[in-house]
Short mmCIF file of C-alpha atoms in Angstrom, two decimals:
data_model
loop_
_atom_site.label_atom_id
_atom_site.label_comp_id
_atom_site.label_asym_id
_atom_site.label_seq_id
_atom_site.Cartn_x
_atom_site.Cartn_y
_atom_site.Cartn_z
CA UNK A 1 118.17 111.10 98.42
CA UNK A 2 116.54 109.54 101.38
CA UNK A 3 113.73 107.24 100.92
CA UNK A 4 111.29 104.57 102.27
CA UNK A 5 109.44 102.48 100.29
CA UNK A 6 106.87 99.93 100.87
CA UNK A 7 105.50 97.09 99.52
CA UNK A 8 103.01 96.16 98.30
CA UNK A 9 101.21 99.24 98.30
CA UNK A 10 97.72 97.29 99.29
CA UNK A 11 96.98 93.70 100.16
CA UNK A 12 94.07 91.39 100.86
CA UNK A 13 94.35 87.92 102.47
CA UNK A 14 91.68 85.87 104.16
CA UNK A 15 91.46 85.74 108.22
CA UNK A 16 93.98 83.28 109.81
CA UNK A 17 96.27 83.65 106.93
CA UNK A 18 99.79 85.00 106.96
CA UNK A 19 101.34 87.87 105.36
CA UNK A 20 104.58 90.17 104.70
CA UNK A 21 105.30 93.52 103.87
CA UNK A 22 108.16 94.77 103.04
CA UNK A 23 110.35 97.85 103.12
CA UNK A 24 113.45 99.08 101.77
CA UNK A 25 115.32 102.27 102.43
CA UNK A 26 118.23 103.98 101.19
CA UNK A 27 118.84 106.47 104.27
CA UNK A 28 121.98 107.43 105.56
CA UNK A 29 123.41 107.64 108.59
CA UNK A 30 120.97 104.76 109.70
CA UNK A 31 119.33 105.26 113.11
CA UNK A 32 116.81 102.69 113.34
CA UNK A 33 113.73 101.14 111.57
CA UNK A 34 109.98 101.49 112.91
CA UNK A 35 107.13 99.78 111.96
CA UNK A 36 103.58 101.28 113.20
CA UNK A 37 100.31 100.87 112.57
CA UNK A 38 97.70 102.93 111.79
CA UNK A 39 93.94 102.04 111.55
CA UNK A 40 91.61 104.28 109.65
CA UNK A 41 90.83 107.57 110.97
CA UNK A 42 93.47 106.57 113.96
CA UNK A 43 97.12 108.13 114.76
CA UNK A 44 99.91 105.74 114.12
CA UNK A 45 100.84 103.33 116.72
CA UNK A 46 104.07 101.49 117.25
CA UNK A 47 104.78 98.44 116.85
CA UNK A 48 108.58 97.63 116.96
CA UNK A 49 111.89 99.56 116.91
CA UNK A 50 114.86 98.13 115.13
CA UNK A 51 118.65 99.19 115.78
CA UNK A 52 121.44 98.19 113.31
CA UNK A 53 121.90 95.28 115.40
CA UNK A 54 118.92 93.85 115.62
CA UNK A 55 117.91 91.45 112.86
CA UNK A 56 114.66 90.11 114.09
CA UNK A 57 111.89 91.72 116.52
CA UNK A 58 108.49 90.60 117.62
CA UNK A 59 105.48 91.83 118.94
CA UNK A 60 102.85 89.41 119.63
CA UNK A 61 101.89 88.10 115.95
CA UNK A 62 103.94 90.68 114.68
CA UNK A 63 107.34 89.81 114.01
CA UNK A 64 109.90 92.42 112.04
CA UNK A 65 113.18 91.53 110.50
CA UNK A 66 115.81 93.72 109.18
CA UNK A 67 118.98 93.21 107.00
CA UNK A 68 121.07 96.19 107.34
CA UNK A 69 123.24 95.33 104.58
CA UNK A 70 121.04 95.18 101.81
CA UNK A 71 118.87 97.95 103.41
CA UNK A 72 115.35 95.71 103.33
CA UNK A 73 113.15 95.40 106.23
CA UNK A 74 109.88 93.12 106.26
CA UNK A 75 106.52 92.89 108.44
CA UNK A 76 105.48 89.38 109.07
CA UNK A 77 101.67 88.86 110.28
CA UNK A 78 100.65 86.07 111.60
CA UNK A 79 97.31 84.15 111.95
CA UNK A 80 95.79 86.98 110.84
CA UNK A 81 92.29 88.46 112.58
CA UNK A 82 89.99 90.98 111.25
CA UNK A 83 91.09 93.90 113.45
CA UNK A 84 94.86 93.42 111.61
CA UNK A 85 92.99 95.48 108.94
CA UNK A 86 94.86 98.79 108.94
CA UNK A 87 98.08 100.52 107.04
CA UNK A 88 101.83 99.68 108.12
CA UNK A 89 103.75 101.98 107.82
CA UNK A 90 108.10 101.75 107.82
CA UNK A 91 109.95 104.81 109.24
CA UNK A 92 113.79 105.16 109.15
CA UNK A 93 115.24 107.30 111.69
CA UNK A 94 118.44 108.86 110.86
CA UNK A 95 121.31 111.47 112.00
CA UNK A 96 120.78 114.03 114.13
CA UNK A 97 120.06 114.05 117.84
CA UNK A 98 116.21 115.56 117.29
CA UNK A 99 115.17 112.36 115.28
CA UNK A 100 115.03 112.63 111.92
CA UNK A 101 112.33 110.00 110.14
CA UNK A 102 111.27 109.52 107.45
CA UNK A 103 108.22 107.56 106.50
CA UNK A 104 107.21 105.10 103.72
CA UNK A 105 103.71 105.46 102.08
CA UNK A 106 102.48 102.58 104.17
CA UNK A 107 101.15 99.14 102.92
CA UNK A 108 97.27 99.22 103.28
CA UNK A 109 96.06 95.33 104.75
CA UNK A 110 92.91 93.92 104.64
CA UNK A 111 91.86 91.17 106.40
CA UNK A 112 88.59 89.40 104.82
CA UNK A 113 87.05 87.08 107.23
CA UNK B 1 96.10 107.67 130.09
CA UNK B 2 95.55 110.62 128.19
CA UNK B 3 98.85 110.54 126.31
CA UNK B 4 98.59 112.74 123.11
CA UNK B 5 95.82 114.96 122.65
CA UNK B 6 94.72 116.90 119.42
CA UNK B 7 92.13 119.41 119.51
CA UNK B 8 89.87 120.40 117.42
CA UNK B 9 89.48 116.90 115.60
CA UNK B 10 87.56 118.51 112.41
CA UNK B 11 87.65 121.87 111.07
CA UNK B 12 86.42 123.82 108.05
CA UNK B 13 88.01 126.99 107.32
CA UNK B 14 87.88 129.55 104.21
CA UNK B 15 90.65 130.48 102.06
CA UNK B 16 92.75 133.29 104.09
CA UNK B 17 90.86 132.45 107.54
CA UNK B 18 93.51 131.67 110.22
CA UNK B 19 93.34 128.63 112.95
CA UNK B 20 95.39 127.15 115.64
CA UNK B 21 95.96 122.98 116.38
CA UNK B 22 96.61 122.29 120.13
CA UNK B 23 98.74 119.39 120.96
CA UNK B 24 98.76 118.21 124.61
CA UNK B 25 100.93 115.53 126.12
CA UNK B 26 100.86 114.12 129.69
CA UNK B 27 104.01 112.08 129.38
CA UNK B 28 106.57 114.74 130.35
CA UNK B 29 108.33 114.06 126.26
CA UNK B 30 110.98 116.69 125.46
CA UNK B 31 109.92 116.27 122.05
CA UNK B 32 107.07 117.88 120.02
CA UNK B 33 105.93 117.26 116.26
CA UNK B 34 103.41 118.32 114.01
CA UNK B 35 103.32 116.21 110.53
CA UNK B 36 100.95 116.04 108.34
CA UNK B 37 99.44 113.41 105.97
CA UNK B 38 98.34 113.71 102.59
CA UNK B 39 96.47 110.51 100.24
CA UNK B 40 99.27 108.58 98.54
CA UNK B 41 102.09 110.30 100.74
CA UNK B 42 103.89 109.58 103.95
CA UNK B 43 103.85 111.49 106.59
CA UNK B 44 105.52 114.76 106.31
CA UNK B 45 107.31 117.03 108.84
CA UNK B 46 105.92 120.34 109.42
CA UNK B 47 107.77 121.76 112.50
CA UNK B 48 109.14 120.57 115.46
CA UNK B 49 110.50 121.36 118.63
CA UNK B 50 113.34 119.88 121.08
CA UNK B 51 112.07 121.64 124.41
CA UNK B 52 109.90 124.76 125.92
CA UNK B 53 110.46 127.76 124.27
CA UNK B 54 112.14 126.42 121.19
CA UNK B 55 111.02 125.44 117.59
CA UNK B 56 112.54 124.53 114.21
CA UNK B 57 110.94 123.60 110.91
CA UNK B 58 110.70 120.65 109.07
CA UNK B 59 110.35 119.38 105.28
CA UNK B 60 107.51 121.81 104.44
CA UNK B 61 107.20 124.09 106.77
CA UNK B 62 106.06 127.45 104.59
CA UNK B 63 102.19 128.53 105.70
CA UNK B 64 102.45 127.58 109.02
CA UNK B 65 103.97 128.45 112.16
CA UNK B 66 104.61 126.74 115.93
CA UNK B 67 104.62 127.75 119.49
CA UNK B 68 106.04 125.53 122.76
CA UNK B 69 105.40 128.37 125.47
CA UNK B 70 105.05 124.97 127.79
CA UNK B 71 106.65 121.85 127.93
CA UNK B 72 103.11 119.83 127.66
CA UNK B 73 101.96 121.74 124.63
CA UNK B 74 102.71 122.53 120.83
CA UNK B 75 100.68 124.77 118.97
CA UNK B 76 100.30 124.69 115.16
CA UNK B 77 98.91 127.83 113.80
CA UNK B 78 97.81 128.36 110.19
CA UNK B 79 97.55 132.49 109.07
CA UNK B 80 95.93 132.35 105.89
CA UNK B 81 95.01 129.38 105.20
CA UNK B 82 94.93 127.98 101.57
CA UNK B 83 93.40 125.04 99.95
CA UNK B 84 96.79 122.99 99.88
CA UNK B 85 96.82 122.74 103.41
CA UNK B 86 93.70 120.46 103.53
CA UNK B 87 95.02 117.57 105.11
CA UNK B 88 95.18 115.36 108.17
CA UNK B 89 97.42 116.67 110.70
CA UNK B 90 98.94 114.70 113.66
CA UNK B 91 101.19 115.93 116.33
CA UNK B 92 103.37 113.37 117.88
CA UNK B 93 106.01 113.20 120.95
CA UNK B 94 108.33 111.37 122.64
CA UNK B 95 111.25 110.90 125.23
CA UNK B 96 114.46 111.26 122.86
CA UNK B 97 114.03 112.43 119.48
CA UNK B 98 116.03 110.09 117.55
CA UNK B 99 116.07 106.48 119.42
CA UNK B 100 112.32 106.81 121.49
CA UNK B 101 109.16 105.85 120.80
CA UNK B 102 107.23 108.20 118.97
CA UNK B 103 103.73 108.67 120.39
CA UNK B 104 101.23 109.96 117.85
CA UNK B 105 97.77 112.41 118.53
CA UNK B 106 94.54 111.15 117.09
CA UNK B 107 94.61 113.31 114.06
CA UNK B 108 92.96 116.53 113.34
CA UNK B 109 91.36 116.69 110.10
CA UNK B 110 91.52 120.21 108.22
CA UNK B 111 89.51 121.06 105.06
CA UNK B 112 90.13 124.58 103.29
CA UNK B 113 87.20 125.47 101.06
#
């Protein structure tokens, strides 16, 4: 069965601190690996897109890495600010030309100042 | 930059009243989703659609039905609506379903008394 999960499921760390979540998936055929964002009350918003050749990808203080062989992806925050405060959420796209995803439960960050 | 637009934002409905989401996108995206998003879940795929004039469904699909009569806009319509379909719903889109960048709606949030 296809499936995303995340870890931990919540997290609190103090401002200016680093963090990582983590994801692993057992999809198949693998597409590609998404990590968004989503502040409360707010749509998801991306923040990187993985291929199966891509091990590392960053995004400002955002920086994603993904081993394809052990099917683990992780999240890594740094310097954390206040407005980090949000849930991450991991998608795996896979097969079919229409995109099929499927989404982890999302890792819910708090940033205390 | 409008991108993806969700209206109405909040509704209240009765059990067995009906009700139609409109999605809107400005980006010219082939691509058309409606999930929705349930506490202690990931995002789930309701229905979908590849281009004007055509629709499939997605992972739970039963109670609800779609519409893409033009290319900017997707149409989720509920018939009789039901408690279990309280939930927040959020219609996404993008260039190319299974490698693009998947832009999400705001959320509209849908409570069935």
């Amino acid at each position: 069965k296809n499936q995303v999960e995340q870890s931990p499921q919540s997290l609190i760390i103090l401002e200016g601190k680093n963090c990582t979540l983590q994801c692993n998936y057992t999809v198949s055929p693998f597409s590609n690996l998404r990590w968004y964002k989503q502040d409360t009350g707010r749509g998801p918003v991306s923040l990187t897109i993985m291929t199966f050749s891509e091990n590392t990808k960053s995004n400002g203080r955002y920086t994603a890495t993904l081993d394809a062989d052990t099917k683990q992806s992780s999240l890594h925050i740094t310097a954390s600010q206040l407005s980090d405060s949000a849930s991450y959420i991991c998608v795996v796209s896979y097969g079919g030309s229409q995109g099929n995803l499927i989404f982890g439960k999302g890792t819910k960050l708090s940033v205390k100042p | 930059n409008a991108g993806v637009t969700q209206t109405p934002k909040f509704r209240v409905l009765k059990t067995g009243q009906s009700m139609t989401l409109l999605c809107a996108q400005d980006m010219n995206h082939e691509y058309m989703y409606w999930y929705r998003q349930d506490p202690g879940m990931g995002l789930r795929l309701i229905h979908y659609s590849v281009g004007e004039g055509t629709t499939a469904k997605g992972e739970v699909p039963d109670g609800y039905n779609v519409s893409r009569l033009k290319k900017q806009n997707f149409l989720l319509g509920l018939e009789s609506a039901a408690p279990s379909q309280t939930s927040v719903y959020f219609c996404a889109s993008t260039v190319t379903g299974r490698t693009g960048e998947l832009f999400f709606g705001e959320g509209s949030r849908l409570t069935v008394l």
